[in-house]
Amino acid sequence: MMISPIFFVYSLILSSSYAAMQDFCVADYAAPQGPAGYSCKDPAKVTVDDFVFSGLRVAGNISSINKIGLSAAFAFNFPGLNGLGVALVRADFAVDGVVPIHSHRDASELVILVEGRVVAGFIASNNKPYVKTLNKGDTMVFPQGLFHFLVNVGKTPALAYASFSSSNPGVQTLETALFQNDLPTEIIAKSTLLDTVQIQKLKRLLGGTN
């Protein structure tokens, strides 16, 4: 028997409405992950601990090449965030620490500076930069998908928190996208106008090849 289009659409609406009416969809890491994200954990197995995350208590390791330590509370490590459209990151800056130019395909970002003094900014799609020096208590927003950065310009360490409009905002950092892979040096040089010697130096520094 053929299912009428009207019945199919009606069933789809009912299904979507039921999903929307659920209080939450705690991530089930043991179940297969689909295009829409994590499957929902059986509500009978959900506990309050699924909605609590302690990973932002401690400062991140600032011994990285960029002198920053990043600690994330995303759906992949905080199951209660799944499907809620929010996430959080703690950023610890050593003196001269930098969050390099990067973008979040799936989220806008709101940063609040808790300690220190940083220069923050983003680049619009028309290549116009919007840059501001932030002091303790200042907040800046980075629109979804646009390249942005933060640089500690103070004489002391800095601390910032960033919230996102997605529980899995995704990230692509410009320097690693270019130099932490096997994209041929010649191609990078021709497409960016960078000097091949500098490209090879950055590849060695970041673990790229070719």
GROMACS .gro file of N, CA and C in nm, residues 30-122:
model
  279
   30ALA      N    1   2.838   0.591   2.337
   30ALA     CA    2   2.849   0.450   2.299
   30ALA      C    3   2.769   0.418   2.173
   31ALA      N    4   2.678   0.506   2.136
   31ALA     CA    5   2.594   0.483   2.018
   31ALA      C    6   2.659   0.543   1.895
   32PRO      N    7   2.622   0.496   1.776
   32PRO     CA    8   2.678   0.553   1.653
   32PRO      C    9   2.644   0.701   1.639
   33GLN      N   10   2.738   0.777   1.586
   33GLN     CA   11   2.716   0.919   1.566
   33GLN      C   12   2.670   0.942   1.422
   34GLY      N   13   2.562   1.017   1.405
   34GLY     CA   14   2.508   1.044   1.272
   34GLY      C   15   2.539   1.185   1.227
   35PRO      N   16   2.491   1.224   1.108
   35PRO     CA   17   2.516   1.358   1.054
   35PRO      C   18   2.464   1.469   1.145
   36ALA      N   19   2.359   1.439   1.220
   36ALA     CA   20   2.301   1.541   1.308
   36ALA      C   21   2.371   1.549   1.443
   37GLY      N   22   2.468   1.461   1.467
   37GLY     CA   23   2.541   1.464   1.593
   37GLY      C   24   2.524   1.336   1.673
   38TYR      N   25   2.539   1.347   1.803
   38TYR     CA   26   2.531   1.231   1.890
   38TYR      C   27   2.386   1.186   1.909
   39SER      N   28   2.369   1.056   1.926
   39SER     CA   29   2.238   1.002   1.961
   39SER      C   30   2.206   1.040   2.106
   40CYS      N   31   2.079   1.034   2.140
   40CYS     CA   32   2.036   1.069   2.275
   40CYS      C   33   2.053   0.950   2.370
   41LYS      N   34   2.106   0.977   2.484
   41LYS     CA   35   2.119   0.876   2.589
   41LYS      C   36   1.980   0.841   2.644
   42ASP      N   37   1.961   0.717   2.680
   42ASP     CA   38   1.837   0.674   2.742
   42ASP      C   39   1.809   0.763   2.863
   43PRO      N   40   1.696   0.835   2.866
   43PRO     CA   41   1.668   0.925   2.978
   43PRO      C   42   1.675   0.857   3.114
   44ALA      N   43   1.646   0.727   3.118
   44ALA     CA   44   1.651   0.656   3.245
   44ALA      C   45   1.794   0.643   3.298
   45LYS      N   46   1.891   0.660   3.208
   45LYS     CA   47   2.031   0.647   3.247
   45LYS      C   48   2.100   0.783   3.266
   46VAL      N   49   2.028   0.890   3.242
   46VAL     CA   50   2.084   1.024   3.258
   46VAL      C   51   2.094   1.059   3.406
   47THR      N   52   2.208   1.120   3.445
   47THR     CA   53   2.226   1.165   3.583
   47THR      C   54   2.265   1.312   3.583
   48VAL      N   55   2.266   1.373   3.699
   48VAL     CA   56   2.302   1.513   3.710
   48VAL      C   57   2.445   1.538   3.664
   49ASP      N   58   2.531   1.437   3.677
   49ASP     CA   59   2.670   1.453   3.636
   49ASP      C   60   2.684   1.477   3.486
   50ASP      N   61   2.584   1.436   3.408
   50ASP     CA   62   2.587   1.462   3.264
   50ASP      C   63   2.576   1.612   3.234
   51PHE      N   64   2.527   1.688   3.330
   51PHE     CA   65   2.506   1.831   3.310
   51PHE      C   66   2.608   1.918   3.384
   52VAL      N   67   2.710   1.853   3.438
   52VAL     CA   68   2.815   1.925   3.513
   52VAL      C   69   2.950   1.894   3.452
   53PHE      N   70   3.033   1.998   3.437
   53PHE     CA   71   3.167   1.983   3.378
   53PHE      C   72   3.267   2.059   3.463
   54SER      N   73   3.375   1.993   3.502
   54SER     CA   74   3.475   2.055   3.589
   54SER      C   75   3.607   2.082   3.518
   55GLY      N   76   3.609   2.062   3.386
   55GLY     CA   77   3.734   2.073   3.312
   55GLY      C   78   3.787   2.213   3.294
   56LEU      N   79   3.710   2.315   3.333
   56LEU     CA   80   3.757   2.453   3.317
   56LEU      C   81   3.809   2.512   3.448
   57ARG      N   82   3.819   2.429   3.551
   57ARG     CA   83   3.868   2.478   3.680
   57ARG      C   84   4.015   2.516   3.675
   58VAL      N   85   4.092   2.435   3.603
   58VAL     CA   86   4.238   2.448   3.606
   58VAL      C   87   4.288   2.519   3.481
   59ALA      N   88   4.391   2.601   3.497
   59ALA     CA   89   4.450   2.672   3.384
   59ALA      C   90   4.507   2.574   3.282
   60GLY      N   91   4.496   2.608   3.155
   60GLY     CA   92   4.549   2.525   3.050
   60GLY      C   93   4.701   2.532   3.042
   61ASN      N   94   4.760   2.438   2.972
   61ASN     CA   95   4.905   2.431   2.955
   61ASN      C   96   4.950   2.537   2.855
   62ILE      N   97   5.025   2.636   2.902
   62ILE     CA   98   5.066   2.747   2.816
   62ILE      C   99   5.205   2.725   2.754
   63SER      N  100   5.253   2.601   2.756
   63SER     CA  101   5.385   2.573   2.698
   63SER      C  102   5.379   2.544   2.549
   64SER      N  103   5.263   2.564   2.487
   64SER     CA  104   5.249   2.540   2.344
   64SER      C  105   5.327   2.645   2.265
   65ILE      N  106   5.341   2.621   2.136
   65ILE     CA  107   5.417   2.712   2.051
   65ILE      C  108   5.358   2.853   2.052
   66ASN      N  109   5.227   2.864   2.071
   66ASN     CA  110   5.162   2.995   2.071
   66ASN      C  111   5.146   3.053   2.212
   67LYS      N  112   5.199   2.983   2.313
   67LYS     CA  113   5.196   3.029   2.451
   67LYS      C  114   5.054   3.048   2.505
   68ILE      N  115   4.966   2.957   2.466
   68ILE     CA  116   4.830   2.960   2.516
   68ILE      C  117   4.789   2.820   2.560
   69GLY      N  118   4.695   2.814   2.653
   69GLY     CA  119   4.636   2.689   2.694
   69GLY      C  120   4.485   2.698   2.676
   70LEU      N  121   4.429   2.607   2.597
   70LEU     CA  122   4.286   2.609   2.569
   70LEU      C  123   4.218   2.487   2.631
   71SER      N  124   4.111   2.510   2.705
   71SER     CA  125   4.033   2.402   2.764
   71SER      C  126   3.889   2.417   2.716
   72ALA      N  127   3.835   2.313   2.653
   72ALA     CA  128   3.705   2.322   2.589
   72ALA      C  129   3.598   2.244   2.663
   73ALA      N  130   3.478   2.298   2.666
   73ALA     CA  131   3.358   2.228   2.712
   73ALA      C  132   3.265   2.221   2.591
   74PHE      N  133   3.282   2.116   2.511
   74PHE     CA  134   3.204   2.094   2.390
   74PHE      C  135   3.121   1.966   2.408
   75ALA      N  136   3.035   1.937   2.314
   75ALA     CA  137   2.950   1.819   2.324
   75ALA      C  138   3.031   1.690   2.329
   76PHE      N  139   3.151   1.690   2.269
   76PHE     CA  140   3.229   1.566   2.265
   76PHE      C  141   3.286   1.529   2.403
   77ASN      N  142   3.293   1.625   2.496
   77ASN     CA  143   3.343   1.591   2.630
   77ASN      C  144   3.251   1.638   2.743
   78PHE      N  145   3.139   1.698   2.707
   78PHE     CA  146   3.039   1.745   2.804
   78PHE      C  147   2.903   1.701   2.750
   79PRO      N  148   2.857   1.580   2.784
   79PRO     CA  149   2.740   1.521   2.719
   79PRO      C  150   2.612   1.601   2.732
   80GLY      N  151   2.597   1.675   2.841
   80GLY     CA  152   2.474   1.751   2.861
   80GLY      C  153   2.457   1.866   2.763
   81LEU      N  154   2.564   1.908   2.696
   81LEU     CA  155   2.555   2.017   2.599
   81LEU      C  156   2.492   1.973   2.468
   82ASN      N  157   2.493   1.845   2.441
   82ASN     CA  158   2.449   1.795   2.311
   82ASN      C  159   2.311   1.848   2.272
   83GLY      N  160   2.304   1.911   2.156
   83GLY     CA  161   2.178   1.961   2.104
   83GLY      C  162   2.130   2.093   2.160
   84LEU      N  163   2.203   2.152   2.253
   84LEU     CA  164   2.157   2.275   2.317
   84LEU      C  165   2.207   2.401   2.248
   85GLY      N  166   2.304   2.388   2.158
   85GLY     CA  167   2.349   2.504   2.082
   85GLY      C  168   2.438   2.600   2.159
   86VAL      N  169   2.508   2.550   2.260
   86VAL     CA  170   2.600   2.634   2.337
   86VAL      C  171   2.727   2.553   2.368
   87ALA      N  172   2.837   2.623   2.389
   87ALA     CA  173   2.963   2.562   2.430
   87ALA      C  174   3.050   2.669   2.493
   88LEU      N  175   3.160   2.626   2.556
   88LEU     CA  176   3.245   2.720   2.629
   88LEU      C  177   3.391   2.678   2.618
   89VAL      N  178   3.480   2.777   2.613
   89VAL     CA  179   3.625   2.752   2.613
   89VAL      C  180   3.692   2.845   2.712
   90ARG      N  181   3.791   2.792   2.782
   90ARG     CA  182   3.878   2.873   2.867
   90ARG      C  183   4.009   2.892   2.793
   91ALA      N  184   4.058   3.016   2.787
   91ALA     CA  185   4.186   3.045   2.720
   91ALA      C  186   4.280   3.113   2.818
   92ASP      N  187   4.392   3.046   2.848
   92ASP     CA  188   4.497   3.102   2.934
   92ASP      C  189   4.613   3.147   2.847
   93PHE      N  190   4.654   3.273   2.862
   93PHE     CA  191   4.760   3.332   2.783
   93PHE      C  192   4.884   3.356   2.868
   94ALA      N  193   4.999   3.309   2.824
   94ALA     CA  194   5.124   3.357   2.882
   94ALA      C  195   5.149   3.496   2.825
   95VAL      N  196   5.248   3.566   2.877
   95VAL     CA  197   5.287   3.694   2.818
   95VAL      C  198   5.325   3.667   2.671
   96ASP      N  199   5.273   3.749   2.581
   96ASP     CA  200   5.292   3.733   2.435
   96ASP      C  201   5.215   3.614   2.378
   97GLY      N  202   5.126   3.554   2.455
   97GLY     CA  203   5.048   3.443   2.405
   97GLY      C  204   4.950   3.485   2.296
   98VAL      N  205   4.925   3.394   2.203
   98VAL     CA  206   4.841   3.426   2.087
   98VAL      C  207   4.743   3.313   2.058
   99VAL      N  208   4.616   3.348   2.039
   99VAL     CA  209   4.522   3.256   1.975
   99VAL      C  210   4.530   3.290   1.827
  100PRO      N  211   4.592   3.205   1.746
  100PRO     CA  212   4.618   3.240   1.606
  100PRO      C  213   4.490   3.255   1.524
  101ILE      N  214   4.504   3.311   1.407
  101ILE     CA  215   4.390   3.333   1.318
  101ILE      C  216   4.321   3.201   1.287
  102HIS      N  217   4.190   3.197   1.314
  102HIS     CA  218   4.112   3.076   1.293
  102HIS      C  219   3.966   3.113   1.271
  103SER      N  220   3.885   3.015   1.237
  103SER     CA  221   3.743   3.039   1.218
  103SER      C  222   3.662   2.923   1.272
  104HIS      N  223   3.534   2.951   1.300
  104HIS     CA  224   3.440   2.848   1.344
  104HIS      C  225   3.326   2.845   1.241
  105ARG      N  226   3.323   2.742   1.163
  105ARG     CA  227   3.225   2.731   1.055
  105ARG      C  228   3.082   2.732   1.107
  106ASP      N  229   3.061   2.673   1.225
  106ASP     CA  230   2.925   2.648   1.273
  106ASP      C  231   2.882   2.735   1.389
  107ALA      N  232   2.957   2.839   1.424
  107ALA     CA  233   2.917   2.915   1.543
  107ALA      C  234   2.972   3.056   1.544
  108SER      N  235   2.895   3.146   1.604
  108SER     CA  236   2.947   3.276   1.643
  108SER      C  237   3.012   3.259   1.780
  109GLU      N  238   3.100   3.351   1.814
  109GLU     CA  239   3.176   3.339   1.940
  109GLU      C  240   3.168   3.470   2.018
  110LEU      N  241   3.149   3.458   2.148
  110LEU     CA  242   3.145   3.574   2.237
  110LEU      C  243   3.255   3.557   2.341
  111VAL      N  244   3.348   3.652   2.344
  111VAL     CA  245   3.465   3.644   2.433
  111VAL      C  246   3.452   3.747   2.544
  112ILE      N  247   3.484   3.707   2.667
  112ILE     CA  248   3.495   3.802   2.777
  112ILE      C  249   3.633   3.788   2.839
  113LEU      N  250   3.700   3.900   2.854
  113LEU     CA  251   3.834   3.901   2.913
  113LEU      C  252   3.822   3.913   3.065
  114VAL      N  253   3.874   3.814   3.136
  114VAL     CA  254   3.864   3.809   3.282
  114VAL      C  255   3.985   3.873   3.348
  115GLU      N  256   4.103   3.851   3.288
  115GLU     CA  257   4.226   3.910   3.340
  115GLU      C  258   4.316   3.949   3.224
  116GLY      N  259   4.391   4.059   3.242
  116GLY     CA  260   4.492   4.096   3.144
  116GLY      C  261   4.445   4.198   3.042
  117ARG      N  262   4.520   4.202   2.933
  117ARG     CA  263   4.494   4.300   2.826
  117ARG      C  264   4.529   4.234   2.693
  118VAL      N  265   4.434   4.223   2.604
  118VAL     CA  266   4.458   4.156   2.476
  118VAL      C  267   4.406   4.242   2.361
  119VAL      N  268   4.467   4.222   2.246
  119VAL     CA  269   4.415   4.277   2.121
  119VAL      C  270   4.336   4.167   2.054
  120ALA      N  271   4.211   4.195   2.021
  120ALA     CA  272   4.125   4.096   1.957
  120ALA      C  273   4.065   4.155   1.830
  121GLY      N  274   4.036   4.068   1.736
  121GLY     CA  275   3.976   4.120   1.613
  121GLY      C  276   3.931   4.011   1.520
  122PHE      N  277   3.853   4.051   1.421
  122PHE     CA  278   3.811   3.959   1.315
  122PHE      C  279   3.818   4.029   1.181
   0.00000   0.00000   0.00000
